[in-house]
C-alpha positions as semicolon CSV with decimal commas, in nm:
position;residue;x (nm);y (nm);z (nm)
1;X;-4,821;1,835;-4,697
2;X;-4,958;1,567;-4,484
3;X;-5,270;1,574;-4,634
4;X;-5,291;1,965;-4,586
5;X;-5,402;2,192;-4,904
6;X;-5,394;2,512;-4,984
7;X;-5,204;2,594;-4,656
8;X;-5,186;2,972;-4,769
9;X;-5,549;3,036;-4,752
10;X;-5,567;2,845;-4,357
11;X;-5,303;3,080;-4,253
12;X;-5,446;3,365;-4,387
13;X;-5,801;3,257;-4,251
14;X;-5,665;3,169;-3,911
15;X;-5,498;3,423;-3,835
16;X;-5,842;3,637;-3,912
17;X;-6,042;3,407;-3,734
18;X;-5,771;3,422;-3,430
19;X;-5,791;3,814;-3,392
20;X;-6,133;3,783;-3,343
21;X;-6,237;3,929;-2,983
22;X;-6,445;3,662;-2,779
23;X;-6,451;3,541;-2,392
24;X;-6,128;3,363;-2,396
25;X;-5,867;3,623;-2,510
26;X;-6,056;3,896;-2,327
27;X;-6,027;3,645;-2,008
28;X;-5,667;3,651;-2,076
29;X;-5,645;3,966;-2,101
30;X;-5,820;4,057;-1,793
31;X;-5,652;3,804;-1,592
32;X;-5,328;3,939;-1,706
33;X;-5,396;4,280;-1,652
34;X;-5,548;4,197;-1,292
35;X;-5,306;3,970;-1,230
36;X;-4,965;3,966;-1,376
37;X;-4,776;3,786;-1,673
38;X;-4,812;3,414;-1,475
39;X;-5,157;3,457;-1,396
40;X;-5,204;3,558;-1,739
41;X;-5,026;3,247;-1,913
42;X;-5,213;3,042;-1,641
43;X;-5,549;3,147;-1,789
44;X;-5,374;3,112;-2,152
45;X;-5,321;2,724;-2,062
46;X;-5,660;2,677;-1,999
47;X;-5,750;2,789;-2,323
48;X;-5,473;2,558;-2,509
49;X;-5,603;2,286;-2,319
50;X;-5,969;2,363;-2,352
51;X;-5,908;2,416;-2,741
52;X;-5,725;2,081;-2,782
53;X;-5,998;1,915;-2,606
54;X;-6,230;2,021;-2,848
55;X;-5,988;1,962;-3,137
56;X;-5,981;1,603;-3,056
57;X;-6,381;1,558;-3,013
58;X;-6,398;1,724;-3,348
59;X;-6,192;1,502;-3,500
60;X;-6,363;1,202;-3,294
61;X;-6,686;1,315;-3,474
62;X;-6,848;1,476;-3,176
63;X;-6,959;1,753;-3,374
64;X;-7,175;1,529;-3,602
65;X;-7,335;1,411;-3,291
66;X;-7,399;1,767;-3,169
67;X;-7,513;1,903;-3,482
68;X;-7,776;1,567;-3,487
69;X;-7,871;1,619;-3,152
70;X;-8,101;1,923;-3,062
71;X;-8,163;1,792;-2,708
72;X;-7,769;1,782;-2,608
73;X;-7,636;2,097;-2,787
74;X;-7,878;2,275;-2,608
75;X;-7,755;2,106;-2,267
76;X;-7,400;2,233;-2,369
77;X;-7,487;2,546;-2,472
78;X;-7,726;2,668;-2,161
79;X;-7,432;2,519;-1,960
80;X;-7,176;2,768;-2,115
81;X;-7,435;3,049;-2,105
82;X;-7,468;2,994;-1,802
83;X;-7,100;2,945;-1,676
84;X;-7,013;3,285;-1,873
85;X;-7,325;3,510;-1,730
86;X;-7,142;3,288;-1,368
87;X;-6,830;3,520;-1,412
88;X;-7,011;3,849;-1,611
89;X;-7,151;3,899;-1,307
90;X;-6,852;3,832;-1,077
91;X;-6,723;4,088;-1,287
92;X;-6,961;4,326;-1,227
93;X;-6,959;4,293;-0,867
94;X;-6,582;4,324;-0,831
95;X;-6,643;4,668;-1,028
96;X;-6,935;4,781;-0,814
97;X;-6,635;4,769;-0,532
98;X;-6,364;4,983;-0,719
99;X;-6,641;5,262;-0,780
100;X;-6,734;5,267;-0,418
101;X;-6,350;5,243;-0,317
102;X;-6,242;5,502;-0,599
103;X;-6,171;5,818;-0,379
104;X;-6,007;5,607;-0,079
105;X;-5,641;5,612;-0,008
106;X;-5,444;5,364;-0,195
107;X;-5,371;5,199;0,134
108;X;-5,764;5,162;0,255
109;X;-5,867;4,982;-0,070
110;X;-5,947;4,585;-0,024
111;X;-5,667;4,412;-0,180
112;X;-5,829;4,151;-0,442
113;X;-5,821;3,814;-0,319
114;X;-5,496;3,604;-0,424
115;X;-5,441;3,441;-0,748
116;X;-5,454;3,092;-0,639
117;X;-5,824;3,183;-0,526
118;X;-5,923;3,293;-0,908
119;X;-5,770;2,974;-1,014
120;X;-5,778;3,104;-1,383
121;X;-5,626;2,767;-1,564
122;X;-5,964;2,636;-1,480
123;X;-6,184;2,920;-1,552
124;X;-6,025;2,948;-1,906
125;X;-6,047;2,579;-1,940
126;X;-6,444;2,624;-1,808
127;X;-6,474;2,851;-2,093
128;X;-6,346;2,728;-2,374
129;X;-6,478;2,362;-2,324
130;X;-6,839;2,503;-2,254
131;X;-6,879;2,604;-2,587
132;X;-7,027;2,379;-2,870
133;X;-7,010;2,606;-3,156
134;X;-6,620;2,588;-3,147
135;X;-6,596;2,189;-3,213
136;X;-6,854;2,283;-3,520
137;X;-6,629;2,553;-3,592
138;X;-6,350;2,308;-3,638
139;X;-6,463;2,019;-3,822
140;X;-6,627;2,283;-4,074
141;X;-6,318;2,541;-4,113
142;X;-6,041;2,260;-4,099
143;X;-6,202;1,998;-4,262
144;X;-6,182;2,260;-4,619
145;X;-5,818;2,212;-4,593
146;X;-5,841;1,838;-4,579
147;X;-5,701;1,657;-4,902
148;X;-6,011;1,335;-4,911
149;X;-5,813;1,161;-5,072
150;X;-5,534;1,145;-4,823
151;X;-5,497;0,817;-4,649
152;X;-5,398;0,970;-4,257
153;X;-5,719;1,242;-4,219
154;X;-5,629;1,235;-3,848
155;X;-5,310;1,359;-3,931
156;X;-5,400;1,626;-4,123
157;X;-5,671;1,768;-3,857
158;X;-5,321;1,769;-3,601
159;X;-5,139;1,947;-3,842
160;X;-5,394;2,207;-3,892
161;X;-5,487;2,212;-3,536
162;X;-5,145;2,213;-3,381
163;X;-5,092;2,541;-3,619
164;X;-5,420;2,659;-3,461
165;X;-5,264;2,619;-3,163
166;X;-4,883;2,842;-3,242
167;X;-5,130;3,126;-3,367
168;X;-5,323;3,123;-3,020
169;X;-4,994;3,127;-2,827
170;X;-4,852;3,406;-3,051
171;X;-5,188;3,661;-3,029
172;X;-5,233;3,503;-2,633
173;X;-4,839;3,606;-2,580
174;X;-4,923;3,949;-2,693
175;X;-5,251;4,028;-2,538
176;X;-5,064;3,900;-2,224
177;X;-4,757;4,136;-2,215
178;X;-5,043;4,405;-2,363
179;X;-5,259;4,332;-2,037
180;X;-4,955;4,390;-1,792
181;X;-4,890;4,750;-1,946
182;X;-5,302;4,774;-1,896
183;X;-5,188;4,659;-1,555
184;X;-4,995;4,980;-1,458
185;X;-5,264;5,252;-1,580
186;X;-5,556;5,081;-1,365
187;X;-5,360;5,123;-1,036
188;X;-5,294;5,493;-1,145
189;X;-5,677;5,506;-1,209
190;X;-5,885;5,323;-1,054
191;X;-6,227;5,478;-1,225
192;X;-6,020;5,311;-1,573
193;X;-6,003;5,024;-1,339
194;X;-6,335;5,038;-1,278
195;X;-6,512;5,124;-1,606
196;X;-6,273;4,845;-1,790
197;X;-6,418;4,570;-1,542
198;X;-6,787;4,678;-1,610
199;X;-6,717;4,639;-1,955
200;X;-6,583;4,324;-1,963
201;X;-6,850;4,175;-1,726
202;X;-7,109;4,373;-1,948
203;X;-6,915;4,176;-2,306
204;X;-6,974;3,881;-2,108
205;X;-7,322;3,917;-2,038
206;X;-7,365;3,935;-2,444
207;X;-7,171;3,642;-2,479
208;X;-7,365;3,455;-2,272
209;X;-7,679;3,585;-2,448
210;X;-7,528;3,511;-2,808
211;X;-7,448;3,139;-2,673
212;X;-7,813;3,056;-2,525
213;X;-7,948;3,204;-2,879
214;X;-7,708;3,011;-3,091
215;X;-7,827;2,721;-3,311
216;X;-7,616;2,434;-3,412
């Protein structure tokens, strides 16, 4: 189909690869559970985005020039290690506050600042775009379902990409309306509120760390 083979094995292997925890869908989540169901498909389009950007560059051959280039994937990569230890420790401050604030009455705790302020579309778009080992990720995991022989490659890598793409937005749409029942328990607890944050800004941190020790 369209150059596509053995389109069993992709959707079996993307929809392993998509379950996979890492800082997007646990931004998603957060900002979802923080947030609210718009906030949280805000941050979602800033991953689409951010993953079609890097779906095109693969497909440009970007990733060849990464993966020939030492000096610039390391560039790229301190960048995103950089970006994500950035909000790990945002994270981590904004949980320092709920412990402090954790036996006040509901109407003496500082209200987070607003949405709009987070501006999540871009964080999410931050992240996934700062992160070279996804467009080598792509051009070595789609290019396996490629037919060589097919005259249109292009097309095939937007065929297997744009069903990239309808798995994210499924497993996004969950972790979404997931995050909004999260939503509910961390107002009734705020040390869950607080513990879930330090977590999140502590998986950060070792994403951060895993990206700056990553080789291409």
């Amino acid at each position: 189909m369209l150059g596509v083979t053995d389109l069993p094995t992709y959707l079996a292997g993307l929809v392993l690869i998509v379950l996979l925890p890492g800082p997007n869908s646990l931004y998603v989540l957060s900002a979802a559970a923080r947030r609210g169901v718009r906030t949280g498909y805000r941050a979602a389009a800033g991953v689409w985005c951010g993953d079609t950007v890097l779906m095109t560059l693969s497909a440009a051959g970007v990733a060849s020039l990464l993966q020939g280039n030492p000096m610039l994937f390391g560039i790229v990569k301190l960048a995103g290690a950089g970006y994500l230890t950035w909000l790990a420790f945002g994270m981590l401050r904004a949980a320092r506050g709920m412990w402090r604030s954790r036996h006040e009455p509901a109407d003496v705790v500082t209200e987070q600042a607003p949405a709009a302020a987070e501006r999540p579309f871009r964080r999410a778009f931050v992240i996934s775009l700062f992160n070279p080992k996804a467009i080598l990720f792509f051009v070595a995991f789609f290019v396996q379902f490629v037919d060589p022989g097919y005259a249109y490659p292009a097309l095939s890598f937007v065929v297997l990409g744009g069903l990239a793409q309808l798995a994210s937005v499924l497993y996004l749409t969950l972790l979404i309306f997931g995050g909004t029942r999260l939503a509910s328990a961390f107002r009734r607890r705020r040390r869950l509120s607080a513990g879930a944050t330090s977590a999140a800004g502590a998986l950060f941190l070792g994403f951060a760390v895993k990206l700056s020790l990553s080789s291409a």
